[in-house]
PDB file of C-alpha atoms in Angstrom:
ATOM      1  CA  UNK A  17      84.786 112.001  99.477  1.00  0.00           C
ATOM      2  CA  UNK A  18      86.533 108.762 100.416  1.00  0.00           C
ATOM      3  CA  UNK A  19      90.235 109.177 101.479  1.00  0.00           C
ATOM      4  CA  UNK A  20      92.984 106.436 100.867  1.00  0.00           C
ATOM      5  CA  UNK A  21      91.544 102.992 102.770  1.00  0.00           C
ATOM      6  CA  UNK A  22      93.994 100.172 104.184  1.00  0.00           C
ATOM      7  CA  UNK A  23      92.830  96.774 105.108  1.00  0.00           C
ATOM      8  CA  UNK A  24      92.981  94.990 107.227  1.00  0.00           C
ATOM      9  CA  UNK A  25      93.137  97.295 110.174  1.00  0.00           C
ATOM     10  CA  UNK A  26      95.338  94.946 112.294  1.00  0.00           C
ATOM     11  CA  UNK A  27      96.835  91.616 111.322  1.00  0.00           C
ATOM     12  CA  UNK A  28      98.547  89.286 113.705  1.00  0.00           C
ATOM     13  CA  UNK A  29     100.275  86.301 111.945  1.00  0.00           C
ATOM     14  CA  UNK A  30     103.084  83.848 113.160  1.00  0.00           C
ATOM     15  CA  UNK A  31     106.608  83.824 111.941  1.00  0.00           C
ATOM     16  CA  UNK A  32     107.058  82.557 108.594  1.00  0.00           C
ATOM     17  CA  UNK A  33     103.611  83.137 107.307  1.00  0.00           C
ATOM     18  CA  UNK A  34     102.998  84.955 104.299  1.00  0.00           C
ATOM     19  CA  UNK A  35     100.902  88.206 104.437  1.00  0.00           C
ATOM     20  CA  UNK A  36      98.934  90.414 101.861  1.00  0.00           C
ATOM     21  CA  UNK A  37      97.877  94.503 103.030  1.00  0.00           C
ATOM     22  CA  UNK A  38      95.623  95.606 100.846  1.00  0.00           C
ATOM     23  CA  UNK A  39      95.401  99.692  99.798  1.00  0.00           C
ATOM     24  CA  UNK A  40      92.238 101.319  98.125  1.00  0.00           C
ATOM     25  CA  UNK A  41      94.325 105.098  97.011  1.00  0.00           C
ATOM     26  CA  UNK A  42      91.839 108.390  96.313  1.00  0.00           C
ATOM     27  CA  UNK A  43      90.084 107.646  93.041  1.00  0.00           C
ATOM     28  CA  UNK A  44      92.070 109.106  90.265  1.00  0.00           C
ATOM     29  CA  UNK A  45      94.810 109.690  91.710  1.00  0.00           C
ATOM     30  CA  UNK A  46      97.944 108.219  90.001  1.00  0.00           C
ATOM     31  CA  UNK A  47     100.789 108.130  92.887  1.00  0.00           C
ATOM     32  CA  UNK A  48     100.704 105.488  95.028  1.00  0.00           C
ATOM     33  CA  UNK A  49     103.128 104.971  98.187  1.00  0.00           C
ATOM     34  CA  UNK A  50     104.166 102.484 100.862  1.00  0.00           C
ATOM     35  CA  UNK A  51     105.958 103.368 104.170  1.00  0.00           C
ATOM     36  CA  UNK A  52     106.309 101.269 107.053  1.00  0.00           C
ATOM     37  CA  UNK A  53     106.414 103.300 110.732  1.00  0.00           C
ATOM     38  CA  UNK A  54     107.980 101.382 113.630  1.00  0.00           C
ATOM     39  CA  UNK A  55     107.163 103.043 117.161  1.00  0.00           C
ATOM     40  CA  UNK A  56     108.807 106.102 117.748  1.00  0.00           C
ATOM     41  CA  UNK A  57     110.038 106.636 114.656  1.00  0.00           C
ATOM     42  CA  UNK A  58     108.501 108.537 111.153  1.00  0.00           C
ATOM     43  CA  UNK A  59     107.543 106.638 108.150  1.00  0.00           C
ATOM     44  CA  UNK A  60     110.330 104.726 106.418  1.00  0.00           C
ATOM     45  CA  UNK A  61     109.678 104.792 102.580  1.00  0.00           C
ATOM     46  CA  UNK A  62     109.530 101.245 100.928  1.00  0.00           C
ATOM     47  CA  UNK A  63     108.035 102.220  97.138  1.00  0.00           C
ATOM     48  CA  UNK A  64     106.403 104.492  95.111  1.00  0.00           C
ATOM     49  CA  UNK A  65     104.089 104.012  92.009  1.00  0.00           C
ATOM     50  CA  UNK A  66     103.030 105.889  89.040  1.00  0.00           C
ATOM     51  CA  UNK A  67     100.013 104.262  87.552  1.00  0.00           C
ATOM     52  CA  UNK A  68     100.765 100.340  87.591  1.00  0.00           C
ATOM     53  CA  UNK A  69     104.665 100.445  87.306  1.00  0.00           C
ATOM     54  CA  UNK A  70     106.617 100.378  90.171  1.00  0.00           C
ATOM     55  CA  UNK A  71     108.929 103.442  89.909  1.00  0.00           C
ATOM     56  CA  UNK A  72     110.997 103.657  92.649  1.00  0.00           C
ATOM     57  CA  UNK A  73     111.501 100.379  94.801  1.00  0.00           C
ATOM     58  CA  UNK A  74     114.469 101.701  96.438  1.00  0.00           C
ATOM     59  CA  UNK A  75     112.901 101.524 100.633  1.00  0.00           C
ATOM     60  CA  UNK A  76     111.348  97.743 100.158  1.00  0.00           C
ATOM     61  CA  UNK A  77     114.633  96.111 102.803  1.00  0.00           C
ATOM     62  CA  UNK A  78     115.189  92.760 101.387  1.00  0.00           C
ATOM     63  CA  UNK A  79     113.567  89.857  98.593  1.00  0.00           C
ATOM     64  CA  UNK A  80     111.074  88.930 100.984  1.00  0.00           C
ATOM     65  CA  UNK A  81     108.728  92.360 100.221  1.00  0.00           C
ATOM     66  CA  UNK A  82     106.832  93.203  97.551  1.00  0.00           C
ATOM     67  CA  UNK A  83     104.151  95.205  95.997  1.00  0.00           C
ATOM     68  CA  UNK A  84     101.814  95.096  93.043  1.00  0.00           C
ATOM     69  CA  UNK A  85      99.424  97.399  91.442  1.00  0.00           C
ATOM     70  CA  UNK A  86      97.961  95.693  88.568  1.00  0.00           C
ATOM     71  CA  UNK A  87      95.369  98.275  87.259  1.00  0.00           C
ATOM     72  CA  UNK A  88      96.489 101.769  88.287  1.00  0.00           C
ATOM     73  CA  UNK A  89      94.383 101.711  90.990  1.00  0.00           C
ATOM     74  CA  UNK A  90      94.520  98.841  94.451  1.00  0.00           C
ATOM     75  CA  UNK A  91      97.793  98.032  95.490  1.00  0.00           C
ATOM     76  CA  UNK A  92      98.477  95.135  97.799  1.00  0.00           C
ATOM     77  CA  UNK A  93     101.963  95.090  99.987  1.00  0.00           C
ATOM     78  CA  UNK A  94     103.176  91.625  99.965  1.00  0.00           C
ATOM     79  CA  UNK A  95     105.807  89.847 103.108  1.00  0.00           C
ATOM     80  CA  UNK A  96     107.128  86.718 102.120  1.00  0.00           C
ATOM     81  CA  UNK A  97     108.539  84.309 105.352  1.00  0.00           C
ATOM     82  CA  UNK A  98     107.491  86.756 108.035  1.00  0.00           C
ATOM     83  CA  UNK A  99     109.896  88.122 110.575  1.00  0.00           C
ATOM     84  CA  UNK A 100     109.274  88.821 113.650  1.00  0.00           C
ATOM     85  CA  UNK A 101     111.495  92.328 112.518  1.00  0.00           C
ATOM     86  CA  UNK A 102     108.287  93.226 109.963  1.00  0.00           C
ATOM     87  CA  UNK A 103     105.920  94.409 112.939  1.00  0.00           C
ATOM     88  CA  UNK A 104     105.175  98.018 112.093  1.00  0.00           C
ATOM     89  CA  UNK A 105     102.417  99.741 110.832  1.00  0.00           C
ATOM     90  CA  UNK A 106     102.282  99.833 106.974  1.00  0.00           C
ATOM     91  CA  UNK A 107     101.049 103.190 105.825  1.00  0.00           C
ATOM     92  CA  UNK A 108     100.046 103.712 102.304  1.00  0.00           C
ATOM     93  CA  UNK A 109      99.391 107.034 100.552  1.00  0.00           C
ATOM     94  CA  UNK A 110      98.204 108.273  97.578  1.00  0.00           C
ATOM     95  CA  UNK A 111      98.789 111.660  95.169  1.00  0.00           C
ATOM     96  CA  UNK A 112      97.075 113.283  92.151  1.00  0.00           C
ATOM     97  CA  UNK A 113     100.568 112.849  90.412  1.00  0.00           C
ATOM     98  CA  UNK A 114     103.410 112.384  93.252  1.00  0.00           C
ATOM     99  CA  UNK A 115     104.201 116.175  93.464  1.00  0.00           C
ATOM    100  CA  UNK A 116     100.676 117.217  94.935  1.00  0.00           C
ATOM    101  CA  UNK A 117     100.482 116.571  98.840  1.00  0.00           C
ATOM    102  CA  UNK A 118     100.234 113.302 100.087  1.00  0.00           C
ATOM    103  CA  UNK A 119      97.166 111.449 101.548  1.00  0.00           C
ATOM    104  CA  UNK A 120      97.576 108.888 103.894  1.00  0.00           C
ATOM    105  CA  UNK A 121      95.589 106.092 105.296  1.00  0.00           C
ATOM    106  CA  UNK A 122      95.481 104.906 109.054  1.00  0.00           C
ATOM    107  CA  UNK A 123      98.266 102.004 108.239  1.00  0.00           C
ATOM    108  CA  UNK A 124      97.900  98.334 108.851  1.00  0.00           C
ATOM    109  CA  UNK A 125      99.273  97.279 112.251  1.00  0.00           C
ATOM    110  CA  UNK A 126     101.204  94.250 111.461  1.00  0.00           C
ATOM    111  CA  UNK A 127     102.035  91.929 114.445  1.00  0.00           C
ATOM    112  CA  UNK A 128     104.496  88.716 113.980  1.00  0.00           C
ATOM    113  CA  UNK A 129     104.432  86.693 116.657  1.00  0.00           C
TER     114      UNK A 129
ATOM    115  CA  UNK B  21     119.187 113.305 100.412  1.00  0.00           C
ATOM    116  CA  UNK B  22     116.367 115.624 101.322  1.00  0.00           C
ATOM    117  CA  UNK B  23     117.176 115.630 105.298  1.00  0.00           C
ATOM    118  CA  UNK B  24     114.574 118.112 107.044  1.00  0.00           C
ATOM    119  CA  UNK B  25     116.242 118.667 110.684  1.00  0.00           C
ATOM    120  CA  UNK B  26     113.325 119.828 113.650  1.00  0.00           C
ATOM    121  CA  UNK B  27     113.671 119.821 117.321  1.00  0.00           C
ATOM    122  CA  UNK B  28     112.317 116.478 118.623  1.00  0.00           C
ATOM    123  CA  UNK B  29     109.578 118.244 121.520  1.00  0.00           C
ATOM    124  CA  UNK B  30     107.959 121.363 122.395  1.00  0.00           C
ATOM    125  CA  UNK B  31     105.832 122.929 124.550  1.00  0.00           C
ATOM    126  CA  UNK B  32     102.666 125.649 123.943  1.00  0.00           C
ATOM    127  CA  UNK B  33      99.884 126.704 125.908  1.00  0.00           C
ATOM    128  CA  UNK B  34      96.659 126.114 124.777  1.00  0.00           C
ATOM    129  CA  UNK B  35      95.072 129.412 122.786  1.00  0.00           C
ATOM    130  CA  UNK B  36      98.768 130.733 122.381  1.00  0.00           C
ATOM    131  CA  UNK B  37     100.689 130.403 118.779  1.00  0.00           C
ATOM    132  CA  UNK B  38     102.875 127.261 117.948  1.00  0.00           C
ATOM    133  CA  UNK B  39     105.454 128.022 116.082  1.00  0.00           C
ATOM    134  CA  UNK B  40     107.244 124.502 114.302  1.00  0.00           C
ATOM    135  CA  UNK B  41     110.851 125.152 113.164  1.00  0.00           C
ATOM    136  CA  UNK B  42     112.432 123.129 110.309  1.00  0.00           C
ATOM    137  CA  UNK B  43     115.579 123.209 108.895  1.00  0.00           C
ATOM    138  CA  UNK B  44     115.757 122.089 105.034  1.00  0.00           C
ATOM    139  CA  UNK B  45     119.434 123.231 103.957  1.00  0.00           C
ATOM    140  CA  UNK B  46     119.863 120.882 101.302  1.00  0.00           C
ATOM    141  CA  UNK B  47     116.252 121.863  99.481  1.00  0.00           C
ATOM    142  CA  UNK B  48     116.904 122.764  95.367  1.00  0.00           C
ATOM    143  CA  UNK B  49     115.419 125.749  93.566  1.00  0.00           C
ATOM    144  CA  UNK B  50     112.300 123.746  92.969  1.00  0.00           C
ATOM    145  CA  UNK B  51     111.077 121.838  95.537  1.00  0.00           C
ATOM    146  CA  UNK B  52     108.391 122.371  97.835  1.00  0.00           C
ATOM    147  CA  UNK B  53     108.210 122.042 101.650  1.00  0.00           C
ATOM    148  CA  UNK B  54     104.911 119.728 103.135  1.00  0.00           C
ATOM    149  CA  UNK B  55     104.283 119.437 106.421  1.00  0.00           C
ATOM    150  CA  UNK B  56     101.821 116.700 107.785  1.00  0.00           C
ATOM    151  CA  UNK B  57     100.627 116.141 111.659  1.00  0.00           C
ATOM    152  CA  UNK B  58     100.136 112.319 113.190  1.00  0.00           C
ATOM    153  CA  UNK B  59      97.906 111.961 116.300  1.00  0.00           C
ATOM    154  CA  UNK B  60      98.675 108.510 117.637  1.00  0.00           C
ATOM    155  CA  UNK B  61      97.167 105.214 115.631  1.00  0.00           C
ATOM    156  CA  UNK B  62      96.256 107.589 112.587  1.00  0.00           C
ATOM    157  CA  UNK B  63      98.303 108.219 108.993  1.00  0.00           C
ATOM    158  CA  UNK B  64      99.574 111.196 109.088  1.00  0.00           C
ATOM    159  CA  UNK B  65      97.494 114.656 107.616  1.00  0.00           C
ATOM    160  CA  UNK B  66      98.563 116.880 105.513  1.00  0.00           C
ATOM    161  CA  UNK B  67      98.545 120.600 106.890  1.00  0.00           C
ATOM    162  CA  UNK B  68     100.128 122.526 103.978  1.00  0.00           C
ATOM    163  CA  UNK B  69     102.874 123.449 101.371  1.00  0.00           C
ATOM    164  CA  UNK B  70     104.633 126.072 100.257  1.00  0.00           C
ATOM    165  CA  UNK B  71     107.695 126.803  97.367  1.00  0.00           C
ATOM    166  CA  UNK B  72     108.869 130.455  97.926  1.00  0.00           C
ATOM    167  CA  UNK B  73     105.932 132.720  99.297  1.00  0.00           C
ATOM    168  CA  UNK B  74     104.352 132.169 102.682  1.00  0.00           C
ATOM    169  CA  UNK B  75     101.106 130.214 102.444  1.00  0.00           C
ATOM    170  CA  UNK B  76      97.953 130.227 104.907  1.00  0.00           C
ATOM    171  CA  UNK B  77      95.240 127.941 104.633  1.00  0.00           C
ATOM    172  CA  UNK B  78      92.522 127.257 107.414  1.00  0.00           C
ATOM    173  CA  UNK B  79      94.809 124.561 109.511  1.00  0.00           C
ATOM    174  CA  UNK B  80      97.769 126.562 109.309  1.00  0.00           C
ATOM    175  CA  UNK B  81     100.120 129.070 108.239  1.00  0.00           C
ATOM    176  CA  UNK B  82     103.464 128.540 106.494  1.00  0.00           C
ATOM    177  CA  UNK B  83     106.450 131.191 106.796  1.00  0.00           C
ATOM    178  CA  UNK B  84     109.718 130.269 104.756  1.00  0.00           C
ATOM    179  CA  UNK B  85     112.876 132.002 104.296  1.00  0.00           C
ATOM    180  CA  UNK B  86     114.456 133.877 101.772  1.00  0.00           C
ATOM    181  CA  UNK B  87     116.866 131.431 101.109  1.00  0.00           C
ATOM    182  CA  UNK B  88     114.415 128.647 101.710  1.00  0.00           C
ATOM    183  CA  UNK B  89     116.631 126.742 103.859  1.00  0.00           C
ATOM    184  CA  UNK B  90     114.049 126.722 107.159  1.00  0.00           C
ATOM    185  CA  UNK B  91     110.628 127.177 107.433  1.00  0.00           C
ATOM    186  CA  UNK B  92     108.427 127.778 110.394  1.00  0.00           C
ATOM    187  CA  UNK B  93     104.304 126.159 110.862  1.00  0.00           C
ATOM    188  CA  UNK B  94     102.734 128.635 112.589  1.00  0.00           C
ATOM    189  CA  UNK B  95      99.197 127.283 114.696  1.00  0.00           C
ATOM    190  CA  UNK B  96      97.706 130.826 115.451  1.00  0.00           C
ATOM    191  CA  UNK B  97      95.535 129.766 118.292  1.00  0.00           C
ATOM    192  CA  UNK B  98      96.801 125.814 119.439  1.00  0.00           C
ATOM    193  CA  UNK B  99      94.078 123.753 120.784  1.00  0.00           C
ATOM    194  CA  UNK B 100      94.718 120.240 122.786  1.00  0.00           C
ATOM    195  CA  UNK B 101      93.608 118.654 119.558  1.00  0.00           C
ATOM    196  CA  UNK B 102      96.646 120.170 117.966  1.00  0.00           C
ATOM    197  CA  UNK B 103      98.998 117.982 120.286  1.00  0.00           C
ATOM    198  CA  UNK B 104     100.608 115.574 117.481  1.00  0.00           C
ATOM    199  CA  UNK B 105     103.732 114.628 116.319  1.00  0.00           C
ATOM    200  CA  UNK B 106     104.544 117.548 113.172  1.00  0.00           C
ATOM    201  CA  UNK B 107     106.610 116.548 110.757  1.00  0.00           C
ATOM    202  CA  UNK B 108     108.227 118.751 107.493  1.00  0.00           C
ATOM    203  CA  UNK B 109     109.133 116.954 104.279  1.00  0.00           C
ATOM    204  CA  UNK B 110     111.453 117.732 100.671  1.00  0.00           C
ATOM    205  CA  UNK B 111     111.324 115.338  97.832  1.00  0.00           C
ATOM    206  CA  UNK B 112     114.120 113.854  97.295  1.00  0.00           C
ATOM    207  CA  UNK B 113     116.071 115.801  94.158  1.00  0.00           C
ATOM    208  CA  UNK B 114     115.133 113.852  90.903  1.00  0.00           C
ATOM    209  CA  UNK B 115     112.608 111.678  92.697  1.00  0.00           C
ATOM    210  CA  UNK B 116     108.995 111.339  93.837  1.00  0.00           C
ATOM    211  CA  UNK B 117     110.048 109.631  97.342  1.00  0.00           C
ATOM    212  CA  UNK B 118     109.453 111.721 100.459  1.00  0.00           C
ATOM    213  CA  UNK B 119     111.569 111.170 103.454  1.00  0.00           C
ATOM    214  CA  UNK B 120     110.555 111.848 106.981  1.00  0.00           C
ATOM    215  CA  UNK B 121     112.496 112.818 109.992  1.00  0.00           C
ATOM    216  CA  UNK B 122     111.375 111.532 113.413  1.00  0.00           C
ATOM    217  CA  UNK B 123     109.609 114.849 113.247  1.00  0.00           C
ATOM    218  CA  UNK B 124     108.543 117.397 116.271  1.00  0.00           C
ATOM    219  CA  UNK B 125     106.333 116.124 119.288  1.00  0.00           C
ATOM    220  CA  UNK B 126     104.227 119.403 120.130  1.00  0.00           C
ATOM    221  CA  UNK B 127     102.332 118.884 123.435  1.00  0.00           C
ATOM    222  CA  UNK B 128      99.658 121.248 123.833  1.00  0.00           C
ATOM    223  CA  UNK B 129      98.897 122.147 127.771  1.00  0.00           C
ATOM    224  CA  UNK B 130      95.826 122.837 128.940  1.00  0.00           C
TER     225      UNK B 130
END
């Protein structure tokens, strides 16, 4: 079956610009998650859904980030004013109810230039 | 928090068993212990998760202890495929958010 799909793969954009990442999660599944990975490191968490409220925003780092999920299902990761301090890869995973395992997608490479 | 602690690199020759040490001293009664893989420019993939009883599935088999404060991933028979970056996860008590270490880099040699 289909696993948890991120688009775009890769997005370059220039400081200041404003950004949407899109996430498709595993179809029924009601936990949805966004972590952002710098190089070297492991995933960072930024937010965690349960159906289309946001339950735990506690990771997003400042005003400038945030996330919707308006029917339960796509979430899109939105960057207000760019930094050049947001290129990472933004990872999003999905779970049948947030204590099941965890499936990710390959990210969104995120370049500001 | 819900640290996990694991050594940052290892080492295995290719057919021999990797065994993956993590240390979860702060896990409650409850909570299970995931571990996921990462081969570079991919999300990371689950492997497999355990509460109290050692698990096996077809990736991988999970040994942890009595206490539950460590666990061990056990690769019976590592391949260079299996050369990744392993990493062992806790919820966080009272939460659904998963933290991850910087995890272990296991280099398989051929």
């Amino acid at each position: 079956g289909a696993g948890v799909s991120q688009t775009p793969s890769n997005k370059v954009t220039e400081k200041g610009k404003y950004v949407e990442l899109r996430c498709d999660p595993i179809s029924g599944h009601t936990a949805l998650y966004w972590y952002r990975q710098s190089l070297g490191q492991g995933p960072e968490f930024l937010i965690y859904f349960q159906g289309t409220g946001a339950a735990d925003d506690s990771g997003l780092p400042n005003d400038r980030f945030f996330a919707v999920r308006p029917e339960g299902s796509v979430s899109t990761l939105k960057i207000q004013r760019t930094e050049r301090g947001d290129s990472a890869v933004y990872l999003c995973a999905s779970s049948l109810d947030g204590v099941s395992p965890l499936h990710f997608g390959n990210g969104t490479r995120l370049t500001v230039t | 928090d819900a640290k996990t602690t694991q050594p940052p690199s290892m080492d295995c020759a290719e057919g021999r068993a990797a065994n993956l040490p993590c240390n979860h001293s702060t896990i409650s009664g409850n909570e299970y212990v995931y571990w996921y893989r990462q081969i570079h420019s991919q999300g990371p993939q689950y492997i497999i998760h355990g509460l109290k009883n050692n698990e096996t599935n077809e990736m991988a088999s999970l040994i942890i202890t009595e206490d539950r404060k460590s666990s061990t991933l056990i690769l019976p028979h590592a391949t260079l495929r299996d050369t990744a970056v392993y990493y062992c996860i806790v919820r966080v008590p009272g939460t659904y958010k998963y933290i991850f270490g910087t995890g272990t880099r296991l280099k398989v040699l051929a």
